[in-house]
Amino acid sequence: MAAVIPAGARRPFALSWQTRTIALLVFLYAVYAALQLDVSPARVRAGLDHAGTFLARMFPPNFEKPDTLIKGIVESLEIAVLASVLGIFLALPVGLLGARNLMPAWVSWPARAIVALCRSLHPVIVAILFVKAVGFGALAGILALTVASIGFIGKLFTESIEEISLKQVEAVRATGASFVNVITFGVLPQVFARFVGFATYQFDSNLRNSTMVGIVGAGGVGGTLFSAFQRFDYDFVSAILLTLIAIIMLGEILAGVVRAVLLDNLGFDRILQRRMAAARGLGSSNGGKP
């Protein structure tokens, strides 16, 4: 039997007229924007046809240029690692100074302005600026991705600090601890787990972005990828993309290992045992089928 809703009572999950009006306006603007940008079903169909032809030319991938491929991949890895390390170490003090629950306004607002400035431009735009400043090569890519890392990690680190419980901070202060000890024992333990997650994600992001900044001459495999596109060497493009995907997946596994070591205090033997146990559990749940 259906429930009877009293007269005048509002239906659960019912949308207000303000919400409906906003949704309608957003929909109408989306239609208007599509028309202004010449987005049409005909263009979409033509794009799908071209995409099919392009994908057909990408396979099978061509791994017959290992020296060129490995050189670009190694340079991208070096750019990502250096930019991540620099960005993390610089984002720590900036994020700490930007926390409004720990710092006075005259300290927190300039720090937050630095974070906002680092986040305001896309890494490719920043890479172009650094290419003009320091010339072509990996240095421009490292500097560009360091700026991006400061913006991302600094913002999330600041927000994490502002969400901590101040009771632990006050307890450490009550012992007469110095400011450094208050931060070390009262603040960092509450945000360390999230900070590790931010750092590992930023490394993945820097590895992906190192390809993009390479297209504008900031080092890495991006330059190799762009040259392959210009030569219509699409099977080599496929080889580069597949290699990047494999490295990103490997990086995800390594990030899990780092979290287990830093957060769970596990040794590599325990991590391996966990992985093997999880694999056996997955196999048994599938009835032994692959």
Short mmCIF file of C-alpha atoms in Angstrom, two decimals:
data_model
loop_
_atom_site.label_atom_id
_atom_site.label_comp_id
_atom_site.label_asym_id
_atom_site.label_seq_id
_atom_site.Cartn_x
_atom_site.Cartn_y
_atom_site.Cartn_z
CA MET A 1 0.00 0.00 0.00
CA ALA A 2 1.46 3.36 -1.02
CA ALA A 3 2.23 5.83 1.73
CA VAL A 4 -0.12 8.80 1.95
CA ILE A 5 1.62 12.17 1.88
CA PRO A 6 -0.23 14.79 3.98
CA ALA A 7 -1.55 17.81 2.14
CA GLY A 8 0.96 20.64 2.08
CA ALA A 9 3.85 18.35 2.98
CA ARG A 10 6.89 18.48 0.75
CA ARG A 11 7.75 15.31 -1.16
CA PRO A 12 11.06 13.75 -0.17
CA PHE A 13 13.87 14.39 -2.68
CA ALA A 14 11.65 16.90 -4.50
CA LEU A 15 13.57 19.64 -6.32
CA SER A 16 12.77 23.22 -5.44
CA TRP A 17 11.80 25.67 -8.16
CA GLN A 18 15.15 27.43 -7.69
CA THR A 19 17.03 24.20 -8.38
CA ARG A 20 14.90 23.46 -11.43
CA THR A 21 15.42 26.97 -12.77
CA ILE A 22 19.20 26.73 -12.36
CA ALA A 23 19.25 23.29 -14.03
CA LEU A 24 17.20 24.64 -16.95
CA LEU A 25 19.50 27.65 -17.36
CA VAL A 26 22.59 25.42 -17.32
CA PHE A 27 21.04 23.14 -19.95
CA LEU A 28 20.09 26.08 -22.18
CA TYR A 29 23.56 27.55 -21.90
CA ALA A 30 25.12 24.17 -22.76
CA VAL A 31 22.99 24.03 -25.92
CA TYR A 32 23.92 27.63 -26.79
CA ALA A 33 27.64 26.93 -26.25
CA ALA A 34 27.48 23.80 -28.44
CA LEU A 35 25.87 25.82 -31.25
CA GLN A 36 28.42 28.63 -30.91
CA LEU A 37 31.32 26.16 -31.06
CA ASP A 38 29.88 24.40 -34.12
CA VAL A 39 29.41 21.08 -32.32
CA SER A 40 27.06 19.07 -34.50
CA PRO A 41 26.14 15.40 -34.99
CA ALA A 42 27.68 15.52 -38.47
CA ARG A 43 31.06 16.58 -37.08
CA VAL A 44 30.88 13.93 -34.38
CA ARG A 45 30.19 11.21 -36.97
CA ALA A 46 33.04 12.45 -39.17
CA GLY A 47 35.34 12.49 -36.14
CA LEU A 48 34.45 8.91 -35.29
CA ASP A 49 35.27 7.81 -38.84
CA HIS A 50 38.65 9.58 -38.72
CA ALA A 51 39.33 8.13 -35.27
CA GLY A 52 38.74 4.61 -36.57
CA THR A 53 41.22 5.15 -39.40
CA PHE A 54 43.76 6.68 -37.01
CA LEU A 55 43.49 3.82 -34.51
CA ALA A 56 43.85 1.25 -37.29
CA ARG A 57 47.19 2.84 -38.27
CA MET A 58 48.45 2.68 -34.67
CA PHE A 59 48.42 -1.11 -34.50
CA PRO A 60 50.46 -3.19 -34.26
CA PRO A 61 52.79 -0.97 -32.20
CA ASN A 62 56.33 -0.54 -33.45
CA PHE A 63 59.05 -1.16 -30.85
CA GLU A 64 61.88 -1.17 -33.40
CA LYS A 65 63.39 2.08 -32.03
CA PRO A 66 64.23 1.06 -28.46
CA ASP A 67 67.08 3.54 -28.02
CA THR A 68 64.92 6.55 -28.86
CA LEU A 69 62.02 5.26 -26.77
CA ILE A 70 64.10 4.37 -23.70
CA LYS A 71 65.98 7.69 -23.79
CA GLY A 72 62.74 9.69 -23.78
CA ILE A 73 61.10 7.54 -21.10
CA VAL A 74 64.14 7.72 -18.80
CA GLU A 75 64.29 11.50 -19.17
CA SER A 76 60.58 11.79 -18.35
CA LEU A 77 61.08 9.65 -15.24
CA GLU A 78 64.00 11.82 -14.13
CA ILE A 79 61.95 14.99 -14.65
CA ALA A 80 59.01 13.56 -12.70
CA VAL A 81 61.17 12.38 -9.78
CA LEU A 82 63.14 15.62 -9.44
CA ALA A 83 60.05 17.82 -9.80
CA SER A 84 58.15 15.73 -7.24
CA VAL A 85 60.98 15.84 -4.69
CA LEU A 86 61.47 19.60 -5.08
CA GLY A 87 57.74 20.28 -5.09
CA ILE A 88 57.09 18.21 -1.96
CA PHE A 89 59.90 19.82 0.06
CA LEU A 90 58.84 23.32 -1.00
CA ALA A 91 55.13 22.65 -0.50
CA LEU A 92 55.63 21.53 3.11
CA PRO A 93 56.61 24.94 4.54
CA VAL A 94 54.30 26.85 2.20
CA GLY A 95 51.33 24.67 3.13
CA LEU A 96 52.15 24.95 6.82
CA LEU A 97 52.42 28.73 6.67
CA GLY A 98 49.10 28.90 4.83
CA ALA A 99 47.13 27.16 7.61
CA ARG A 100 44.91 29.82 9.18
CA ASN A 101 44.36 27.83 12.38
CA LEU A 102 48.09 27.88 13.16
CA MET A 103 49.41 31.08 11.62
CA PRO A 104 48.37 34.75 11.87
CA ALA A 105 46.70 36.34 8.87
CA TRP A 106 49.77 38.34 7.84
CA VAL A 107 51.63 35.01 7.41
CA SER A 108 48.88 32.76 6.05
CA TRP A 109 47.55 35.03 3.31
CA PRO A 110 50.88 35.53 1.48
CA ALA A 111 51.49 31.77 1.64
CA ARG A 112 48.03 31.06 0.27
CA ALA A 113 48.64 33.63 -2.47
CA ILE A 114 51.79 31.73 -3.50
CA VAL A 115 49.81 28.48 -3.68
CA ALA A 116 47.06 30.16 -5.72
CA LEU A 117 49.65 31.64 -8.09
CA CYS A 118 51.24 28.22 -8.63
CA ARG A 119 47.82 26.74 -9.41
CA SER A 120 46.62 29.52 -11.69
CA LEU A 121 48.43 28.41 -14.86
CA HIS A 122 48.49 25.06 -16.64
CA PRO A 123 51.85 23.24 -16.50
CA VAL A 124 52.23 23.53 -20.28
CA ILE A 125 51.91 27.34 -20.09
CA VAL A 126 54.43 27.44 -17.25
CA ALA A 127 56.73 25.16 -19.27
CA ILE A 128 56.59 27.57 -22.22
CA LEU A 129 57.58 30.44 -19.91
CA PHE A 130 60.51 28.46 -18.50
CA VAL A 131 61.61 27.37 -21.98
CA LYS A 132 61.83 31.07 -22.86
CA ALA A 133 63.70 31.75 -19.61
CA VAL A 134 66.20 28.87 -19.40
CA GLY A 135 66.06 27.38 -22.89
CA PHE A 136 64.99 24.01 -24.23
CA GLY A 137 65.62 20.88 -22.20
CA ALA A 138 64.75 19.04 -19.03
CA LEU A 139 65.45 21.97 -16.68
CA ALA A 140 62.42 23.85 -17.99
CA GLY A 141 60.25 20.77 -17.44
CA ILE A 142 61.55 20.24 -13.90
CA LEU A 143 60.84 23.86 -12.95
CA ALA A 144 57.38 23.83 -14.52
CA LEU A 145 56.30 20.63 -12.75
CA THR A 146 57.82 21.84 -9.47
CA VAL A 147 55.54 24.88 -9.64
CA ALA A 148 52.56 22.62 -10.34
CA SER A 149 53.51 20.37 -7.41
CA ILE A 150 53.70 23.32 -5.01
CA GLY A 151 50.26 24.47 -6.09
CA PHE A 152 48.58 21.08 -5.74
CA ILE A 153 50.28 19.70 -2.62
CA GLY A 154 50.42 23.09 -0.90
CA LYS A 155 46.68 23.62 -1.23
CA LEU A 156 45.70 20.14 -0.04
CA PHE A 157 48.26 20.20 2.77
CA THR A 158 46.93 23.55 3.99
CA GLU A 159 43.35 22.31 3.96
CA SER A 160 44.33 19.12 5.79
CA ILE A 161 46.06 21.10 8.55
CA GLU A 162 43.01 23.34 8.94
CA GLU A 163 40.87 20.24 9.57
CA ILE A 164 43.00 18.78 12.39
CA SER A 165 41.97 18.57 16.02
CA LEU A 166 43.61 21.38 17.99
CA LYS A 167 43.32 19.41 21.24
CA GLN A 168 46.45 17.42 20.39
CA VAL A 169 48.25 20.62 19.44
CA GLU A 170 47.30 22.30 22.72
CA ALA A 171 48.37 19.21 24.67
CA VAL A 172 51.84 19.37 23.13
CA ARG A 173 52.03 23.11 23.75
CA ALA A 174 51.09 22.56 27.41
CA THR A 175 54.30 20.58 27.90
CA GLY A 176 56.33 23.67 27.02
CA ALA A 177 57.38 22.27 23.64
CA SER A 178 58.95 24.56 21.05
CA PHE A 179 57.14 25.53 17.87
CA VAL A 180 59.06 22.92 15.87
CA ASN A 181 58.10 20.19 18.34
CA VAL A 182 54.47 21.32 18.28
CA ILE A 183 54.45 20.91 14.51
CA THR A 184 56.36 17.61 14.65
CA PHE A 185 54.31 15.91 17.37
CA GLY A 186 51.02 17.80 17.31
CA VAL A 187 50.32 18.55 13.64
CA LEU A 188 52.22 16.21 11.32
CA PRO A 189 50.97 12.92 12.86
CA GLN A 190 47.40 13.99 12.10
CA VAL A 191 48.04 14.77 8.43
CA PHE A 192 50.89 12.39 7.55
CA ALA A 193 48.70 9.69 5.98
CA ARG A 194 46.94 12.17 3.72
CA PHE A 195 50.21 13.87 2.84
CA VAL A 196 51.67 10.56 1.65
CA GLY A 197 48.61 10.10 -0.56
CA PHE A 198 48.99 13.63 -1.98
CA ALA A 199 52.68 13.06 -2.70
CA THR A 200 52.20 9.72 -4.48
CA TYR A 201 49.35 11.13 -6.57
CA GLN A 202 51.46 14.15 -7.52
CA PHE A 203 54.26 11.88 -8.72
CA ASP A 204 51.78 10.10 -11.01
CA SER A 205 50.56 13.49 -12.22
CA ASN A 206 54.10 14.72 -12.85
CA LEU A 207 54.89 11.59 -14.83
CA ARG A 208 51.90 12.22 -17.08
CA ASN A 209 52.55 15.95 -17.34
CA SER A 210 56.21 15.36 -18.22
CA THR A 211 54.93 14.07 -21.55
CA MET A 212 52.89 17.22 -22.18
CA VAL A 213 55.64 19.67 -21.28
CA GLY A 214 58.01 17.76 -23.55
CA ILE A 215 55.83 18.69 -26.52
CA VAL A 216 56.77 22.36 -26.02
CA GLY A 217 60.48 21.57 -25.69
CA ALA A 218 60.78 21.03 -21.93
CA GLY A 219 62.41 17.60 -22.16
CA GLY A 220 61.07 14.10 -21.77
CA VAL A 221 59.35 11.69 -24.10
CA GLY A 222 56.86 14.35 -25.18
CA GLY A 223 59.27 15.66 -27.79
CA THR A 224 59.71 12.14 -29.18
CA LEU A 225 55.94 11.68 -29.26
CA PHE A 226 55.40 14.98 -31.07
CA SER A 227 58.08 14.14 -33.65
CA ALA A 228 56.42 10.77 -34.28
CA PHE A 229 53.09 12.51 -34.89
CA GLN A 230 54.71 14.91 -37.34
CA ARG A 231 56.22 11.97 -39.27
CA PHE A 232 52.84 10.17 -39.27
CA ASP A 233 54.69 7.36 -37.51
CA TYR A 234 51.55 6.22 -35.72
CA ASP A 235 52.72 2.70 -34.87
CA PHE A 236 55.65 4.25 -32.97
CA VAL A 237 53.18 6.62 -31.29
CA SER A 238 51.30 3.54 -30.12
CA ALA A 239 54.51 2.06 -28.71
CA ILE A 240 55.21 5.25 -26.75
CA LEU A 241 51.67 5.42 -25.36
CA LEU A 242 51.63 1.76 -24.33
CA THR A 243 54.97 2.20 -22.58
CA LEU A 244 53.65 5.23 -20.70
CA ILE A 245 50.54 3.31 -19.62
CA ALA A 246 52.70 0.45 -18.35
CA ILE A 247 54.90 2.85 -16.38
CA ILE A 248 51.87 4.58 -14.83
CA MET A 249 50.48 1.19 -13.75
CA LEU A 250 53.86 0.22 -12.30
CA GLY A 251 53.94 3.56 -10.49
CA GLU A 252 50.57 2.79 -8.93
CA ILE A 253 51.95 -0.49 -7.57
CA LEU A 254 55.02 1.28 -6.19
CA ALA A 255 52.79 3.93 -4.61
CA GLY A 256 50.94 1.16 -2.77
CA VAL A 257 54.25 -0.22 -1.53
CA VAL A 258 55.33 3.23 -0.32
CA ARG A 259 52.06 3.69 1.57
CA ALA A 260 52.43 0.26 3.19
CA VAL A 261 56.01 0.98 4.26
CA LEU A 262 55.40 4.51 5.57
CA LEU A 263 51.91 4.14 7.03
CA ASP A 264 51.70 0.48 8.11
CA ASN A 265 55.41 0.04 8.93
CA LEU A 266 55.53 -3.14 6.88
CA GLY A 267 58.66 -4.72 5.47
CA PHE A 268 58.88 -5.76 1.86
CA ASP A 269 58.49 -9.43 2.83
CA ARG A 270 55.17 -8.66 4.57
CA ILE A 271 53.99 -6.63 1.60
CA LEU A 272 54.82 -9.50 -0.75
CA GLN A 273 52.97 -11.94 1.52
CA ARG A 274 49.91 -9.69 1.47
CA ARG A 275 49.98 -9.45 -2.32
CA MET A 276 50.29 -13.22 -2.69
CA ALA A 277 47.50 -13.82 -0.17
CA ALA A 278 45.26 -11.37 -2.01
CA ALA A 279 46.03 -13.09 -5.32
CA ARG A 280 45.23 -16.52 -3.84
CA GLY A 281 42.00 -15.17 -2.37
CA LEU A 282 40.99 -13.76 -5.75
CA GLY A 283 41.74 -17.08 -7.43
CA SER A 284 39.71 -19.06 -4.88
CA SER A 285 36.76 -16.66 -5.19
CA ASN A 286 36.75 -17.34 -8.94
CA GLY A 287 36.67 -21.09 -8.36
CA GLY A 288 40.26 -21.47 -9.50
CA LYS A 289 39.44 -19.99 -12.90
CA PRO A 290 41.83 -17.40 -14.37
#
